Amino acid sequence: MIICEKCFCDTEIISVIQSKEEIGDCPLCKCKNVYVYDTNKYEDLSLMFDELISIYTPASSLPDSYPKSDTRLLASDLINSWNIFNNKSESNAYKMITEICKERYVYDAELFEQPVGIQELYDQDYLLMHSLLTTNSWDDFVNALKTKNRFHTYYVNLNLLERFCSYIRKPYKAGKIFYRCRISTEDGIPAEEMGAPPIENASDGRANARGIRCLYLGDTAETTIYETRAGAYDYVTVGKFKLIKDIIVVDLKKINQISPFIEGLDCLEYAINKEHLNKINNEMGKIMRRSDSTLDYVPTQYIADFVKSITHDGVVEYEGIEYKSVMHNEGYNLAVFNPNLFECIDTQIYGIDTIDYRKHIVQ
Ligand SMILES: [Zn+2]
């Protein structure tokens, strides 16, 4: 069967297909003049998929205690839990995996035809060793941080969190531009005052506790204006910030989109942690209301502080964390641990003309 790079959205699979350097038309997704891969000729993808589907067990072999509601067809779980296929139809995924894994299909058809589950999701001994939060839930962790022990909670498997961070590293070259916005007067704010506030004024934020400086930047002027939540007729000053040296940050936007096919990644360990990783992602992107307590920032501050503490040969590994903008859909933010890594090179003053309020009835 011929498949192509456009049939997939997983970067590891795409690079395997491209490495074959064969161009053609894809009978499956109908893309023309693309890198194609013949499942009868190569077995690279069979080996990759074989490892991934090995984490699943057919319903007939799962223990009786395994909840039936947590089983689904392999094709459907591959679509919903992993970002592998471009076409999200179940029949398409079924066709592809039974072709790619045709040898396995011959002797293990149940895996493809019956509902399946991941046995270790309910195996307490396995979870204790391999879950980010051992046998606790995300809510237990948040509650412990807020109400029991802020600095020495042993709820998180930090070695594992460090490993997941290493899969979502994102490098930036010196010269890269980001933006920062502050509400100002018509006269604006001078460039030298656009940076992170001094220690005595550093208040709680998503990635820093009170008293710890952190420079919050956005990918575009637009994103930062939204993030500032300026009101109609306010004036804002947007500073243009230039990165002064090459850095690496942790891209938390990608934390739930790590490819299961990365070499050395333990698919099973990743699969049982997907729910926790999603929570981290959601927590970073959660909307805060004026009435919310600064305690709600504690879980993300904990994660940010941990990322900041990771070193390699005594040198700081990550200079910041990047996360999706809550206020501006397409945008993202970068929290930089060392504010001196960026220099404000220009400012622009804007007046806010209108704000588009959308609402819904609560009661
Ligand atoms: Zn295709």
Coordinates of N, CA and C in Angstrom, one line a residue, residues 90-319:
E90 N -12.1 7.0 11.4 CA -11.7 5.7 12.0 C -11.4 4.7 10.9
S91 N -12.2 4.7 9.8 CA -11.9 3.6 8.8 C -10.6 3.9 8.1
N92 N -10.2 5.1 7.9 CA -8.9 5.5 7.3 C -7.8 5.0 8.2
A93 N -7.9 5.3 9.5 CA -6.9 4.9 10.5 C -6.8 3.3 10.5
Y94 N -7.9 2.7 10.5 CA -7.9 1.2 10.6 C -7.2 0.6 9.3
K95 N -7.5 1.2 8.2 CA -6.9 0.7 6.9 C -5.4 0.9 7.0
M96 N -5.0 2.0 7.5 CA -3.5 2.3 7.5 C -2.8 1.4 8.5
I97 N -3.3 1.3 9.7 CA -2.6 0.5 10.7 C -2.6 -1.0 10.4
T98 N -3.7 -1.5 9.8 CA -3.7 -2.9 9.4 C -2.8 -3.2 8.3
E99 N -2.5 -2.2 7.4 CA -1.5 -2.4 6.4 C -0.1 -2.2 6.9
I100 N 0.1 -1.2 7.7 CA 1.5 -1.0 8.2 C 1.9 -2.1 9.1
C101 N 0.9 -2.6 9.9 CA 1.3 -3.7 10.9 C 0.7 -5.0 10.4
K102 N 0.8 -5.3 9.1 CA 0.1 -6.5 8.6 C 0.6 -7.8 9.2
E103 N 1.9 -7.9 9.5 CA 2.4 -9.1 10.1 C 1.7 -9.4 11.4
R104 N 1.7 -8.3 12.2 CA 1.1 -8.4 13.6 C -0.4 -8.7 13.4
Y105 N -1.0 -8.2 12.5 CA -2.5 -8.4 12.3 C -2.8 -9.8 12.1
V106 N -1.8 -10.5 11.4 CA -2.1 -11.9 11.1 C -2.2 -12.8 12.4
Y107 N -1.3 -12.5 13.3 CA -1.3 -13.4 14.5 C -2.0 -12.7 15.8
D108 N -2.3 -11.4 15.6 CA -2.9 -10.7 16.8 C -4.1 -9.8 16.3
A109 N -5.0 -10.4 15.5 CA -6.1 -9.6 15.0 C -7.0 -9.0 16.0
E110 N -7.1 -9.6 17.2 CA -7.9 -9.1 18.3 C -7.6 -7.7 18.6
L111 N -6.3 -7.4 18.6 CA -5.8 -6.0 19.0 C -6.4 -5.0 18.0
F112 N -6.7 -5.3 16.8 CA -7.2 -4.4 15.8 C -8.7 -4.4 15.7
E113 N -9.3 -5.5 16.1 CA -10.8 -5.7 15.9 C -11.6 -5.5 17.2
Q114 N -11.0 -5.8 18.4 CA -11.7 -5.7 19.6 C -11.5 -4.3 20.3
P115 N -12.3 -3.9 21.2 CA -12.0 -2.8 22.0 C -10.7 -3.1 22.8
V116 N -9.9 -2.1 23.0 CA -8.6 -2.3 23.8 C -8.5 -1.3 24.9
G117 N -7.6 -1.6 25.8 CA -7.3 -0.7 27.0 C -5.8 -0.7 27.3
I118 N -5.4 0.2 28.2 CA -4.0 0.2 28.6 C -4.0 -0.3 30.1
Q119 N -3.6 -1.5 30.3 CA -3.7 -2.2 31.6 C -3.0 -1.4 32.7
E120 N -1.9 -0.8 32.4 CA -1.1 -0.1 33.5 C -1.8 1.1 34.0
L121 N -2.8 1.7 33.3 CA -3.5 2.8 33.8 C -4.2 2.6 35.1
Y122 N -4.4 1.3 35.4 CA -5.1 0.9 36.7 C -4.2 0.0 37.5
D123 N -2.9 0.0 37.2 CA -1.9 -0.8 38.0 C -1.2 0.0 39.0
Q124 N -1.6 0.0 40.2 CA -1.0 0.9 41.3 C 0.5 0.8 41.3
D125 N 1.1 -0.4 41.2 CA 2.5 -0.5 41.3 C 3.2 0.2 40.2
Y126 N 2.6 0.0 39.0 CA 3.2 0.7 37.8 C 3.1 2.2 38.0
L127 N 1.9 2.7 38.4 CA 1.7 4.1 38.5 C 2.6 4.8 39.5
L128 N 2.9 4.0 40.6 CA 3.8 4.5 41.7 C 5.2 4.9 41.1
M129 N 5.6 4.1 40.2 CA 7.0 4.3 39.6 C 7.0 5.2 38.4
H130 N 5.9 5.2 37.6 CA 5.9 5.8 36.3 C 5.0 7.0 36.1
S131 N 4.1 7.3 37.1 CA 3.2 8.4 36.8 C 3.8 9.7 37.4
L132 N 3.6 10.8 36.7 CA 4.1 12.1 37.1 C 3.6 12.4 38.5
L133 N 2.4 12.0 38.9 CA 1.8 12.3 40.2 C 1.6 11.0 41.0
T134 N 2.5 10.0 40.8 CA 2.4 8.7 41.4 C 0.9 8.2 41.4
T135 N 0.3 8.0 42.5 CA -1.1 7.5 42.4 C -2.1 8.6 42.7
N136 N -1.6 9.8 42.8 CA -2.5 10.9 43.1 C -3.1 11.5 41.8
S137 N -4.1 12.3 42.0 CA -4.7 13.0 40.9 C -4.2 14.5 40.8
W138 N -4.4 15.2 39.7 CA -4.0 16.5 39.6 C -4.6 17.4 40.7
D139 N -5.9 17.1 41.0 CA -6.5 17.9 42.1 C -5.9 17.7 43.4
D140 N -5.5 16.4 43.7 CA -4.8 16.2 45.0 C -3.5 17.0 45.1
F141 N -2.8 17.1 44.0 CA -1.5 17.8 43.9 C -1.8 19.3 44.2
V142 N -2.8 19.8 43.5 CA -3.1 21.3 43.6 C -3.5 21.6 45.0
N143 N -4.3 20.7 45.6 CA -4.8 20.9 46.9 C -3.7 20.8 48.0
A144 N -2.7 19.9 47.7 CA -1.6 19.7 48.7 C -0.7 21.0 48.6
L145 N -0.5 21.5 47.4 CA 0.3 22.7 47.3 C -0.3 23.9 47.9
K146 N -1.6 24.0 47.8 CA -2.3 25.2 48.3 C -2.5 25.1 49.8
T147 N -2.8 23.9 50.3 CA -3.2 23.9 51.7 C -2.3 23.1 52.6
K148 N -1.4 22.3 52.1 CA -0.6 21.5 53.0 C 0.9 21.8 53.0
N149 N 1.5 21.7 51.8 CA 3.0 22.0 51.8 C 3.4 22.6 50.5
R150 N 3.8 23.9 50.5 CA 4.1 24.6 49.3 C 5.4 24.2 48.7
F151 N 6.4 24.0 49.4 CA 7.8 23.8 48.9 C 8.3 22.4 48.8
H152 N 7.8 21.5 49.6 CA 8.3 20.2 49.7 C 7.3 19.1 49.5
T153 N 6.4 19.3 48.6 CA 5.4 18.3 48.4 C 6.0 17.2 47.6
Y154 N 5.7 16.0 47.9 CA 6.4 14.9 47.1 C 5.4 14.3 46.2
Y155 N 4.5 15.1 45.6 CA 3.5 14.5 44.8 C 4.0 14.4 43.3
V156 N 5.0 15.1 42.9 CA 5.4 15.1 41.5 C 6.7 14.3 41.4
N157 N 6.7 13.4 40.4 CA 7.9 12.7 40.0 C 8.8 13.7 39.2
L158 N 9.7 14.4 39.8 CA 10.4 15.4 39.1 C 11.4 14.9 38.0
N159 N 11.9 13.7 38.2 CA 12.8 13.1 37.2 C 12.0 13.0 35.9
L160 N 10.8 12.5 36.1 CA 9.9 12.3 34.9 C 9.5 13.6 34.2
L161 N 9.2 14.6 35.1 CA 8.8 15.9 34.5 C 10.0 16.5 33.8
E162 N 11.2 16.3 34.3 CA 12.4 16.8 33.6 C 12.6 16.1 32.2
R163 N 12.3 14.8 32.2 CA 12.4 14.1 30.9 C 11.4 14.6 29.9
F164 N 10.1 14.8 30.4 CA 9.1 15.3 29.5 C 9.5 16.7 28.9
C165 N 10.1 17.5 29.8 CA 10.5 18.9 29.4 C 11.6 18.8 28.2
S166 N 12.4 17.7 28.3 CA 13.5 17.6 27.3 C 12.9 17.3 25.9
Y167 N 11.7 16.8 25.9 CA 11.1 16.5 24.6 C 10.4 17.7 24.0
I168 N 10.3 18.8 24.7 CA 9.6 20.0 24.2 C 10.5 21.2 24.3
R169 N 11.8 21.0 24.2 CA 12.7 22.1 24.2 C 12.5 22.9 22.9
K170 N 12.7 24.2 23.0 CA 12.5 25.1 21.8 C 13.6 26.1 21.9
P171 N 14.5 26.1 20.8 CA 15.6 27.0 20.8 C 15.2 28.4 20.2
Y172 N 15.8 29.4 20.7 CA 15.6 30.7 20.1 C 17.0 31.3 19.8
K173 N 17.2 32.0 18.7 CA 18.5 32.6 18.3 C 18.5 34.0 18.8
A174 N 19.7 34.5 19.1 CA 19.8 35.9 19.5 C 19.2 36.8 18.4
G175 N 18.6 37.9 18.8 CA 18.0 38.8 17.8 C 16.5 38.6 17.6
K176 N 16.0 37.4 18.1 CA 14.5 37.2 18.1 C 13.7 38.3 18.8
I177 N 12.6 38.7 18.2 CA 11.8 39.8 18.8 C 10.6 39.3 19.5
F178 N 10.3 39.8 20.6 CA 9.1 39.6 21.4 C 8.5 40.9 21.8
Y179 N 7.3 41.0 22.4 CA 6.7 42.2 22.7 C 6.2 42.2 24.2
R180 N 6.0 43.4 24.7 CA 5.5 43.5 26.1 C 4.7 44.8 26.1
C181 N 3.5 44.7 26.8 CA 2.6 45.9 26.8 C 2.3 46.3 28.2
R182 N 2.2 47.6 28.4 CA 1.8 48.1 29.7 C 0.8 49.2 29.5
I183 N -0.2 49.3 30.4 CA -1.1 50.5 30.3 C -0.4 51.7 30.7
S184 N -0.6 52.8 30.0 CA 0.3 54.0 30.2 C -0.6 55.2 30.0
T185 N 0.1 56.4 29.9 CA -0.7 57.6 29.6 C -0.4 57.9 28.1
E186 N -0.9 58.9 27.6 CA -0.7 59.3 26.2 C 0.8 59.5 25.9
D187 N 1.5 59.9 27.0 CA 3.0 60.1 26.8 C 3.8 58.8 26.7
G188 N 3.2 57.7 27.1 CA 3.9 56.4 27.0 C 4.9 56.2 28.1
I189 N 5.6 55.1 28.0 CA 6.6 54.7 29.0 C 7.9 54.6 28.3
P190 N 9.0 55.2 28.9 CA 10.3 55.1 28.2 C 10.8 53.6 28.1
A191 N 11.5 53.3 27.1 CA 12.0 51.9 26.9 C 12.7 51.3 28.1
E192 N 13.4 52.1 28.8 CA 14.2 51.6 30.0 C 13.3 51.2 31.1
E193 N 12.0 51.6 31.1 CA 11.1 51.2 32.2 C 10.0 50.1 31.7
M194 N 10.3 49.6 30.5 CA 9.3 48.6 30.0 C 9.6 47.2 30.4
G195 N 10.7 46.9 31.0 CA 11.1 45.6 31.4 C 10.4 45.0 32.6
A196 N 10.8 43.9 33.2 CA 10.2 43.3 34.4 C 10.3 44.3 35.5
P197 N 9.2 44.3 36.4 CA 9.3 45.2 37.5 C 10.4 44.9 38.5
P198 N 10.9 45.9 39.3 CA 11.9 45.5 40.3 C 11.4 44.6 41.3
I199 N 12.3 43.9 42.0 CA 11.9 42.9 43.0 C 10.8 43.3 43.9
E200 N 10.9 44.5 44.5 CA 9.9 45.0 45.5 C 8.5 45.1 44.9
N201 N 8.4 45.2 43.5 CA 7.1 45.3 42.9 C 6.7 44.0 42.2
A202 N 7.5 43.0 42.2 CA 7.2 41.8 41.5 C 6.0 41.1 42.1
S203 N 4.9 41.1 41.5 CA 3.7 40.4 42.1 C 3.5 39.0 41.5
D204 N 2.6 38.2 42.1 CA 2.4 36.8 41.7 C 2.0 36.8 40.2
G205 N 2.5 35.9 39.5 CA 2.1 35.6 38.1 C 2.1 34.2 37.8
R206 N 1.7 33.8 36.6 CA 1.6 32.4 36.2 C 2.9 31.7 36.4
A207 N 4.1 32.3 36.2 CA 5.4 31.7 36.2 C 6.3 32.2 37.3
N208 N 5.8 33.1 38.2 CA 6.6 33.6 39.3 C 5.8 33.9 40.5
A209 N 6.5 33.6 41.6 CA 5.8 34.0 42.9 C 6.2 35.4 43.2
R210 N 5.5 36.0 44.1 CA 5.8 37.4 44.5 C 7.2 37.5 45.0
G211 N 7.9 38.6 44.5 CA 9.2 38.8 44.9 C 10.3 38.2 44.0
I212 N 9.8 37.4 43.0 CA 10.8 36.8 42.1 C 10.5 37.5 40.7
R213 N 11.6 38.0 40.2 CA 11.4 38.8 38.9 C 11.2 37.8 37.8
C214 N 10.4 38.2 36.8 CA 10.2 37.3 35.6 C 9.7 38.3 34.5
L215 N 10.2 38.1 33.3 CA 9.8 39.0 32.2 C 8.8 38.3 31.4
Y216 N 7.6 38.8 31.3 CA 6.5 38.2 30.5 C 6.4 38.9 29.2
L217 N 6.6 38.1 28.1 CA 6.5 38.7 26.8 C 5.5 38.0 25.9
G218 N 5.1 38.6 24.8 CA 4.2 37.9 23.9 C 4.7 37.9 22.5
D219 N 4.2 37.0 21.7 CA 4.7 36.8 20.3 C 4.5 38.0 19.4
T220 N 3.3 38.7 19.6 CA 3.0 39.9 18.8 C 2.6 41.0 19.7
A221 N 2.6 42.2 19.1 CA 2.1 43.4 19.9 C 0.6 43.1 20.2
E222 N -0.1 42.5 19.3 CA -1.6 42.2 19.5 C -1.8 41.3 20.7
T223 N -1.0 40.2 20.8 CA -1.2 39.3 21.9 C -1.0 40.1 23.3
T224 N 0.1 40.9 23.3 CA 0.4 41.5 24.6 C -0.7 42.6 25.0
I225 N -1.3 43.2 24.0 CA -2.3 44.2 24.3 C -3.5 43.4 24.9
Y226 N -3.9 42.3 24.3 CA -5.0 41.5 24.8 C -4.6 41.0 26.2
E227 N -3.4 40.6 26.4 CA -3.0 40.1 27.8 C -3.1 41.1 28.8
T228 N -2.9 42.4 28.4 CA -2.9 43.5 29.4 C -4.3 43.8 29.8
R229 N -5.3 43.3 29.1 CA -6.7 43.6 29.3 C -7.0 45.1 29.5
A230 N -6.4 45.9 28.6 CA -6.6 47.3 28.6 C -8.1 47.6 28.3
G231 N -8.6 48.7 28.9 CA -10.0 49.1 28.7 C -10.2 50.0 27.6
A232 N -11.4 50.3 27.1 CA -11.6 51.2 26.0 C -11.1 52.6 26.4
Y233 N -10.5 53.3 25.5 CA -9.9 54.7 25.7 C -8.7 54.7 26.5
D234 N -8.2 53.5 27.0 CA -6.9 53.5 27.7 C -5.8 53.7 26.6
Y235 N -4.7 54.2 27.1 CA -3.5 54.2 26.3 C -2.5 53.1 26.8
V236 N -1.9 52.5 25.8 CA -0.9 51.4 26.2 C 0.4 51.7 25.5
T237 N 1.5 51.3 26.1 CA 2.8 51.3 25.5 C 3.3 49.9 25.2
V238 N 3.6 49.7 23.9 CA 4.1 48.3 23.6 C 5.6 48.4 23.3
G239 N 6.4 47.7 24.0 CA 7.8 47.6 23.9 C 8.2 46.5 23.0
K240 N 9.2 46.7 22.1 CA 9.8 45.7 21.3 C 11.0 45.2 22.0
F241 N 11.1 43.9 22.2 CA 12.2 43.3 23.0 C 13.1 42.4 22.1
K242 N 14.4 42.6 22.2 CA 15.3 41.8 21.4 C 16.1 40.9 22.3
L243 N 16.1 39.6 21.9 CA 16.9 38.6 22.6 C 18.4 38.8 22.4
I244 N 19.2 38.8 23.5 CA 20.6 39.2 23.3 C 21.5 38.0 23.2
K245 N 21.0 36.8 23.5 CA 21.9 35.6 23.2 C 21.0 34.4 22.9
D246 N 21.6 33.3 22.3 CA 20.8 32.1 22.0 C 20.3 31.5 23.3
I247 N 19.1 31.1 23.3 CA 18.5 30.4 24.5 C 17.7 29.2 24.1
I248 N 17.4 28.4 25.2 CA 16.4 27.3 25.0 C 15.3 27.4 26.0
V249 N 14.1 27.3 25.6 CA 13.0 27.4 26.5 C 12.2 26.1 26.5
V250 N 11.3 25.9 27.4 CA 10.4 24.7 27.4 C 9.1 25.2 26.8
D251 N 8.6 24.5 25.8 CA 7.4 24.9 25.1 C 6.2 24.1 25.7
L252 N 5.6 24.7 26.7 CA 4.5 23.9 27.4 C 3.3 23.8 26.5
K253 N 3.2 24.6 25.4 CA 2.0 24.4 24.5 C 2.1 23.0 23.9
K254 N 3.3 22.5 23.8 CA 3.5 21.2 23.1 C 3.4 20.0 24.1
I255 N 3.2 20.3 25.4 CA 3.4 19.2 26.3 C 2.5 18.0 26.1
N256 N 1.3 18.2 25.5 CA 0.4 17.1 25.3 C 0.5 16.7 23.8
Q257 N 1.5 17.2 23.1 CA 1.5 16.8 21.7 C 2.9 16.2 21.3
I258 N 3.6 15.6 22.3 CA 4.9 15.0 22.1 C 4.6 13.8 21.2
S259 N 5.5 13.5 20.2 CA 5.3 12.4 19.3 C 5.6 11.1 20.1
P260 N 4.7 10.1 20.0 CA 5.0 8.8 20.7 C 6.2 8.1 20.1
F261 N 6.6 8.6 18.9 CA 7.6 7.8 18.1 C 9.1 8.4 18.3
I262 N 9.2 9.4 19.2 CA 10.6 9.9 19.5 C 11.5 8.8 20.0
E263 N 12.7 8.7 19.5 CA 13.6 7.6 19.9 C 13.8 7.7 21.4
G264 N 13.7 6.6 22.1 CA 14.1 6.6 23.5 C 12.9 6.9 24.4
L265 N 11.8 7.4 23.8 CA 10.6 7.7 24.6 C 9.8 6.4 24.9
D266 N 9.4 6.3 26.2 CA 8.7 5.1 26.6 C 7.2 5.4 26.4
C267 N 6.6 4.8 25.3 CA 5.2 5.1 24.9 C 4.3 4.8 26.0
L268 N 4.5 3.8 26.8 CA 3.6 3.4 27.8 C 3.6 4.4 28.9
E269 N 4.8 4.8 29.3 CA 4.9 5.8 30.4 C 4.3 7.1 29.9
Y270 N 4.5 7.5 28.7 CA 3.9 8.7 28.1 C 2.3 8.6 28.1
A271 N 1.8 7.4 27.7 CA 0.4 7.2 27.6 C -0.3 7.4 28.9
I272 N 0.3 6.8 30.0 CA -0.4 6.9 31.3 C -0.3 8.3 31.9
N273 N 0.6 9.1 31.3 CA 0.8 10.5 31.9 C 0.1 11.5 31.0
K274 N -0.6 11.1 29.9 CA -1.2 12.1 29.0 C -2.2 12.9 29.8
E275 N -3.0 12.3 30.6 CA -4.0 13.1 31.3 C -3.3 14.2 32.2
H276 N -2.3 13.9 32.9 CA -1.6 14.8 33.7 C -1.0 15.9 32.9
L277 N -0.4 15.5 31.7 CA 0.3 16.5 30.9 C -0.8 17.5 30.3
N278 N -2.0 17.0 30.0 CA -3.1 17.8 29.5 C -3.4 18.8 30.6
K279 N -3.4 18.4 31.9 CA -3.8 19.3 33.0 C -2.8 20.4 33.1
I280 N -1.5 20.1 32.9 CA -0.5 21.1 33.0 C -0.7 22.2 31.9
N281 N -1.0 21.6 30.7 CA -1.3 22.5 29.6 C -2.5 23.4 29.8
N282 N -3.6 22.8 30.3 CA -4.8 23.6 30.6 C -4.5 24.6 31.7
E283 N -3.8 24.2 32.7 CA -3.5 25.1 33.9 C -2.7 26.3 33.4
M284 N -1.8 26.1 32.5 CA -1.0 27.2 32.0 C -1.9 28.2 31.3
G285 N -2.9 27.6 30.6 CA -3.8 28.5 29.8 C -5.1 28.9 30.5
K286 N -5.2 28.7 31.8 CA -6.5 28.9 32.4 C -6.7 30.5 32.6
I287 N -7.9 30.9 32.4 CA -8.3 32.3 32.5 C -8.4 32.6 34.0
M288 N -7.7 33.7 34.4 CA -7.8 34.1 35.8 C -8.8 35.3 35.8
R289 N -9.7 35.3 36.8 CA -10.6 36.4 37.0 C -10.1 37.3 38.1
R290 N -10.6 38.6 38.1 CA -10.1 39.5 39.1 C -10.4 38.9 40.5
S291 N -11.5 38.2 40.7 CA -11.8 37.7 42.0 C -11.0 36.4 42.4
D292 N -10.3 35.9 41.5 CA -9.5 34.6 41.8 C -8.4 34.9 42.8
S293 N -8.0 33.9 43.5 CA -7.0 34.1 44.5 C -5.6 33.9 43.8
T294 N -4.6 34.6 44.3 CA -3.2 34.4 43.8 C -2.8 32.9 44.1
L295 N -3.5 32.3 45.0 CA -3.1 30.9 45.3 C -3.3 30.0 44.1
D296 N -4.2 30.4 43.2 CA -4.5 29.6 42.0 C -3.3 29.6 41.0
Y297 N -2.3 30.5 41.2 CA -1.1 30.5 40.4 C -0.1 29.5 40.9
V298 N -0.3 29.0 42.2 CA 0.7 28.1 42.8 C 1.1 26.9 42.0
P299 N 0.2 26.1 41.4 CA 0.6 25.0 40.6 C 1.6 25.3 39.4
T300 N 1.2 26.4 38.7 CA 2.1 26.7 37.6 C 3.4 27.4 38.0
Q301 N 3.3 28.1 39.2 CA 4.6 28.6 39.7 C 5.5 27.5 40.1
Y302 N 4.9 26.4 40.7 CA 5.7 25.3 41.1 C 6.4 24.7 39.9
I303 N 5.7 24.5 38.8 CA 6.2 23.9 37.6 C 7.3 24.8 37.0
A304 N 7.0 26.1 36.9 CA 8.0 27.1 36.4 C 9.3 27.1 37.2
D305 N 9.1 27.1 38.5 CA 10.3 27.1 39.4 C 11.1 25.8 39.2
F306 N 10.4 24.7 39.0 CA 11.2 23.5 38.8 C 12.0 23.5 37.4
V307 N 11.3 24.0 36.4 CA 11.9 24.1 35.1 C 13.2 25.0 35.2
K308 N 13.0 26.1 36.0 CA 14.1 27.0 36.2 C 15.3 26.4 36.9
S309 N 15.0 25.4 37.8 CA 16.0 24.7 38.6 C 16.8 23.7 37.8
I310 N 16.4 23.3 36.6 CA 17.1 22.2 35.9 C 18.4 22.8 35.4
T311 N 19.5 22.0 35.7 CA 20.8 22.4 35.1 C 21.4 21.3 34.5
H312 N 22.4 21.6 33.6 CA 23.1 20.5 32.9 C 24.6 20.9 33.0
D313 N 25.4 20.1 33.7 CA 26.8 20.4 33.9 C 26.9 21.7 34.7
G314 N 26.0 22.0 35.6 CA 26.1 23.2 36.4 C 25.6 24.5 35.6
V315 N 25.1 24.3 34.4 CA 24.7 25.5 33.6 C 23.1 25.4 33.5
V316 N 22.5 26.5 33.6 CA 21.0 26.5 33.5 C 20.6 26.0 32.1
E317 N 19.6 25.1 32.1 CA 19.3 24.4 30.9 C 18.2 25.3 30.1
Y318 N 17.2 25.7 30.8 CA 16.1 26.4 30.2 C 16.0 27.9 30.7
E319 N 15.8 28.8 29.8 CA 15.7 30.2 30.3 C 14.3 30.7 30.4

